[in-house]
Amino acid sequence: MSAKGYGVLEPTLVEILDLVKPKNDDWVARFQVIEEFRRVVESLQSLRGATVEPFGSFVSNLFTRWGDLDISVQLANGSFISSSGKKQRQKLLGDLTKAMRQKGGWKKLQLIRNARVPILKVESNIQNISCDISIDNLQGQMKSKLLLWINEIDTRFRDMVLLVKEWAKSCNINNPKSGTFNSYSLCLLVIFHFQTCQPAIFPPLKDIYPGNITDDLQGMRINAERLVSETCTANIARFRSDSQRAVNRSSLSELFLSFLAKFSDISSRASELGISPYTGKWEHIASNTRWLPQTYALFIEDPFERPENSARAVNKSQLARISEAIQSTRNRLMSANVNKTSVLSTLVQQQTFLLLPRNQRYNAGGYQPNWQAPEHVRSPNTRRGGNHLQPTRTQTAHSYTNGRSQMAHHYPSVRPRASHPYSNVRPQTAHPSSDARPQMATSYLQVQPHYQSTMSQGYYNNSPTTGFYAPTYSNQGQQSWRPKSGR
């Protein structure tokens, strides 16, 4: 790509991030959804003593304004990790389905009993936020925290994940129901890209957490979580403080284009090679006994739950379409005629594009976007559902044009030199969470001051040693689990 092309792409990517990063109202709305769901759990005798604990991209701080909300109902088991069976989970999710229908405020309830992890899919009337509810999903919670801690190595990770998610949505390749990627596998692809670019930004994840979540989350919860968090804390600090490590100064536009180039032939590679973020390498499937027999179109190993395949939903026909989408996107962005409007129409969903002020949408010779019809269009910037927290589109455009959201960054920022973005990215010797802890705890609680008084008691911080900011809600007098260290 020419210097002119990078001059168009880089600021447009920053503009896209401003559009898709959650605003204050998006955080507040999700806390309200959690609180509403907690009340449903409290009403059920079968869930007496259970706690409501969010996880997924909300906890990892990797969600967009339209991101779903993952919630786990942790059953009471004293100080020990609960291990409910599949039938019990199915029954309890059935109880929740009935209670949520009776209480109201929820719609599109769908109980998926026979999934690997039984899930209740619902949509809240608050901002029409979609929720995936599961039982005793402590593994999912720990994976979410691990992704959050990994982001502390380099803040470009979050930006890349948000950009890749938005692009994948615009191409209709971020929907496991239709045989394409789930969001977790897209995060792992970004991690793998950061591991295999030159110089590497991330180490192999075995250098951060060599264990396996499935095996290690046993016994007393506080001890099991502390073992994981202390291991990650020490290894992340060691990696960041390595003064001999080469520093990657690539801009977002360079990282995004190299991401597309790396995976443009993924459909042809997938027959022989699997992606392993754990080792940070392409691995030959035939020589990797834990991946045999080969029954999947694409193998992206879950580094925290080996040898599970995070891309098991991808089928062969859709894998070919994924490759076509990657190649087509790369060709458009590398075109000599690339302009802001062509970049936006290539990388964002229609609902995101419409958040731009009208005079900025078609400023390049009448170029007309050609989006595929999305399966489900939902914007937080409308007043659907009667949610008083939702800003109008005019207000959103005004707030965007007059400045960045106050929620844009909670981690040490990358301060670019004038000559090249990200030129000052360097490993830090400080504790990975020492700077972020008070800022994270303060920022999220200050999102909506009047809401603080309505929230149940929980813990809010993002230290690997003490757990993330997500609240643990207690039901009917059961004492919430809290780590003892770091208080």
mmCIF file with all atom_site columns, N, CA, C and O in Angstrom, residues 339-341 359-366:
data_model
loop_
_atom_site.group_PDB
_atom_site.id
_atom_site.type_symbol
_atom_site.label_atom_id
_atom_site.label_alt_id
_atom_site.label_comp_id
_atom_site.label_asym_id
_atom_site.label_entity_id
_atom_site.label_seq_id
_atom_site.pdbx_PDB_ins_code
_atom_site.Cartn_x
_atom_site.Cartn_y
_atom_site.Cartn_z
_atom_site.occupancy
_atom_site.B_iso_or_equiv
_atom_site.pdbx_formal_charge
_atom_site.auth_seq_id
_atom_site.auth_comp_id
_atom_site.auth_asym_id
_atom_site.auth_atom_id
_atom_site.pdbx_PDB_model_num
ATOM 1  N N  . ASN A 1 339 ? -10.380 5.173  -0.578 1.00 0.00 ? 339 ASN A N  1
ATOM 2  C CA . ASN A 1 339 ? -10.750 6.432  0.045  1.00 0.00 ? 339 ASN A CA 1
ATOM 3  C C  . ASN A 1 339 ? -11.523 6.129  1.317  1.00 0.00 ? 339 ASN A C  1
ATOM 4  O O  . ASN A 1 339 ? -11.836 4.966  1.605  1.00 0.00 ? 339 ASN A O  1
ATOM 5  N N  . LYS A 1 340 ? -11.838 7.157  2.056  1.00 0.00 ? 340 LYS A N  1
ATOM 6  C CA . LYS A 1 340 ? -12.466 6.969  3.359  1.00 0.00 ? 340 LYS A CA 1
ATOM 7  C C  . LYS A 1 340 ? -13.782 6.207  3.257  1.00 0.00 ? 340 LYS A C  1
ATOM 8  O O  . LYS A 1 340 ? -14.047 5.288  4.036  1.00 0.00 ? 340 LYS A O  1
ATOM 9  N N  . THR A 1 341 ? -14.618 6.577  2.292  1.00 0.00 ? 341 THR A N  1
ATOM 10 C CA . THR A 1 341 ? -15.919 5.930  2.182  1.00 0.00 ? 341 THR A CA 1
ATOM 11 C C  . THR A 1 341 ? -15.786 4.477  1.791  1.00 0.00 ? 341 THR A C  1
ATOM 12 O O  . THR A 1 341 ? -16.514 3.610  2.299  1.00 0.00 ? 341 THR A O  1
ATOM 13 N N  . ASN A 1 359 ? -23.112 14.223 6.243  1.00 0.00 ? 359 ASN A N  1
ATOM 14 C CA . ASN A 1 359 ? -22.200 14.825 5.277  1.00 0.00 ? 359 ASN A CA 1
ATOM 15 C C  . ASN A 1 359 ? -20.850 14.120 5.207  1.00 0.00 ? 359 ASN A C  1
ATOM 16 O O  . ASN A 1 359 ? -20.012 14.463 4.384  1.00 0.00 ? 359 ASN A O  1
ATOM 17 N N  . GLN A 1 360 ? -20.614 13.141 6.094  1.00 0.00 ? 360 GLN A N  1
ATOM 18 C CA . GLN A 1 360 ? -19.359 12.394 6.059  1.00 0.00 ? 360 GLN A CA 1
ATOM 19 C C  . GLN A 1 360 ? -19.520 11.001 5.448  1.00 0.00 ? 360 GLN A C  1
ATOM 20 O O  . GLN A 1 360 ? -18.556 10.282 5.287  1.00 0.00 ? 360 GLN A O  1
ATOM 21 N N  . ARG A 1 361 ? -20.757 10.620 5.110  1.00 0.00 ? 361 ARG A N  1
ATOM 22 C CA . ARG A 1 361 ? -20.971 9.249  4.648  1.00 0.00 ? 361 ARG A CA 1
ATOM 23 C C  . ARG A 1 361 ? -20.569 9.051  3.195  1.00 0.00 ? 361 ARG A C  1
ATOM 24 O O  . ARG A 1 361 ? -20.025 8.023  2.829  1.00 0.00 ? 361 ARG A O  1
ATOM 25 N N  . TYR A 1 362 ? -20.858 10.014 2.350  1.00 0.00 ? 362 TYR A N  1
ATOM 26 C CA . TYR A 1 362 ? -20.595 9.846  0.920  1.00 0.00 ? 362 TYR A CA 1
ATOM 27 C C  . TYR A 1 362 ? -19.776 11.038 0.433  1.00 0.00 ? 362 TYR A C  1
ATOM 28 O O  . TYR A 1 362 ? -20.299 11.980 -0.129 1.00 0.00 ? 362 TYR A O  1
ATOM 29 N N  . ASN A 1 363 ? -18.504 10.984 0.720  1.00 0.00 ? 363 ASN A N  1
ATOM 30 C CA . ASN A 1 363 ? -17.647 12.123 0.387  1.00 0.00 ? 363 ASN A CA 1
ATOM 31 C C  . ASN A 1 363 ? -16.578 11.728 -0.619 1.00 0.00 ? 363 ASN A C  1
ATOM 32 O O  . ASN A 1 363 ? -15.548 12.358 -0.711 1.00 0.00 ? 363 ASN A O  1
ATOM 33 N N  . ALA A 1 364 ? -16.820 10.669 -1.377 1.00 0.00 ? 364 ALA A N  1
ATOM 34 C CA . ALA A 1 364 ? -15.770 10.177 -2.264 1.00 0.00 ? 364 ALA A CA 1
ATOM 35 C C  . ALA A 1 364 ? -16.366 9.772  -3.613 1.00 0.00 ? 364 ALA A C  1
ATOM 36 O O  . ALA A 1 364 ? -16.407 8.610  -3.981 1.00 0.00 ? 364 ALA A O  1
ATOM 37 N N  . GLY A 1 365 ? -16.859 10.756 -4.336 1.00 0.00 ? 365 GLY A N  1
ATOM 38 C CA . GLY A 1 365 ? -17.299 10.497 -5.694 1.00 0.00 ? 365 GLY A CA 1
ATOM 39 C C  . GLY A 1 365 ? -18.517 9.604  -5.793 1.00 0.00 ? 365 GLY A C  1
ATOM 40 O O  . GLY A 1 365 ? -18.681 8.882  -6.779 1.00 0.00 ? 365 GLY A O  1
ATOM 41 N N  . GLY A 1 366 ? -19.378 9.628  -4.791 1.00 0.00 ? 366 GLY A N  1
ATOM 42 C CA . GLY A 1 366 ? -20.616 8.875  -4.881 1.00 0.00 ? 366 GLY A CA 1
ATOM 43 C C  . GLY A 1 366 ? -20.450 7.382  -4.708 1.00 0.00 ? 366 GLY A C  1
ATOM 44 O O  . GLY A 1 366 ? -21.306 6.608  -5.131 1.00 0.00 ? 366 GLY A O  1
#
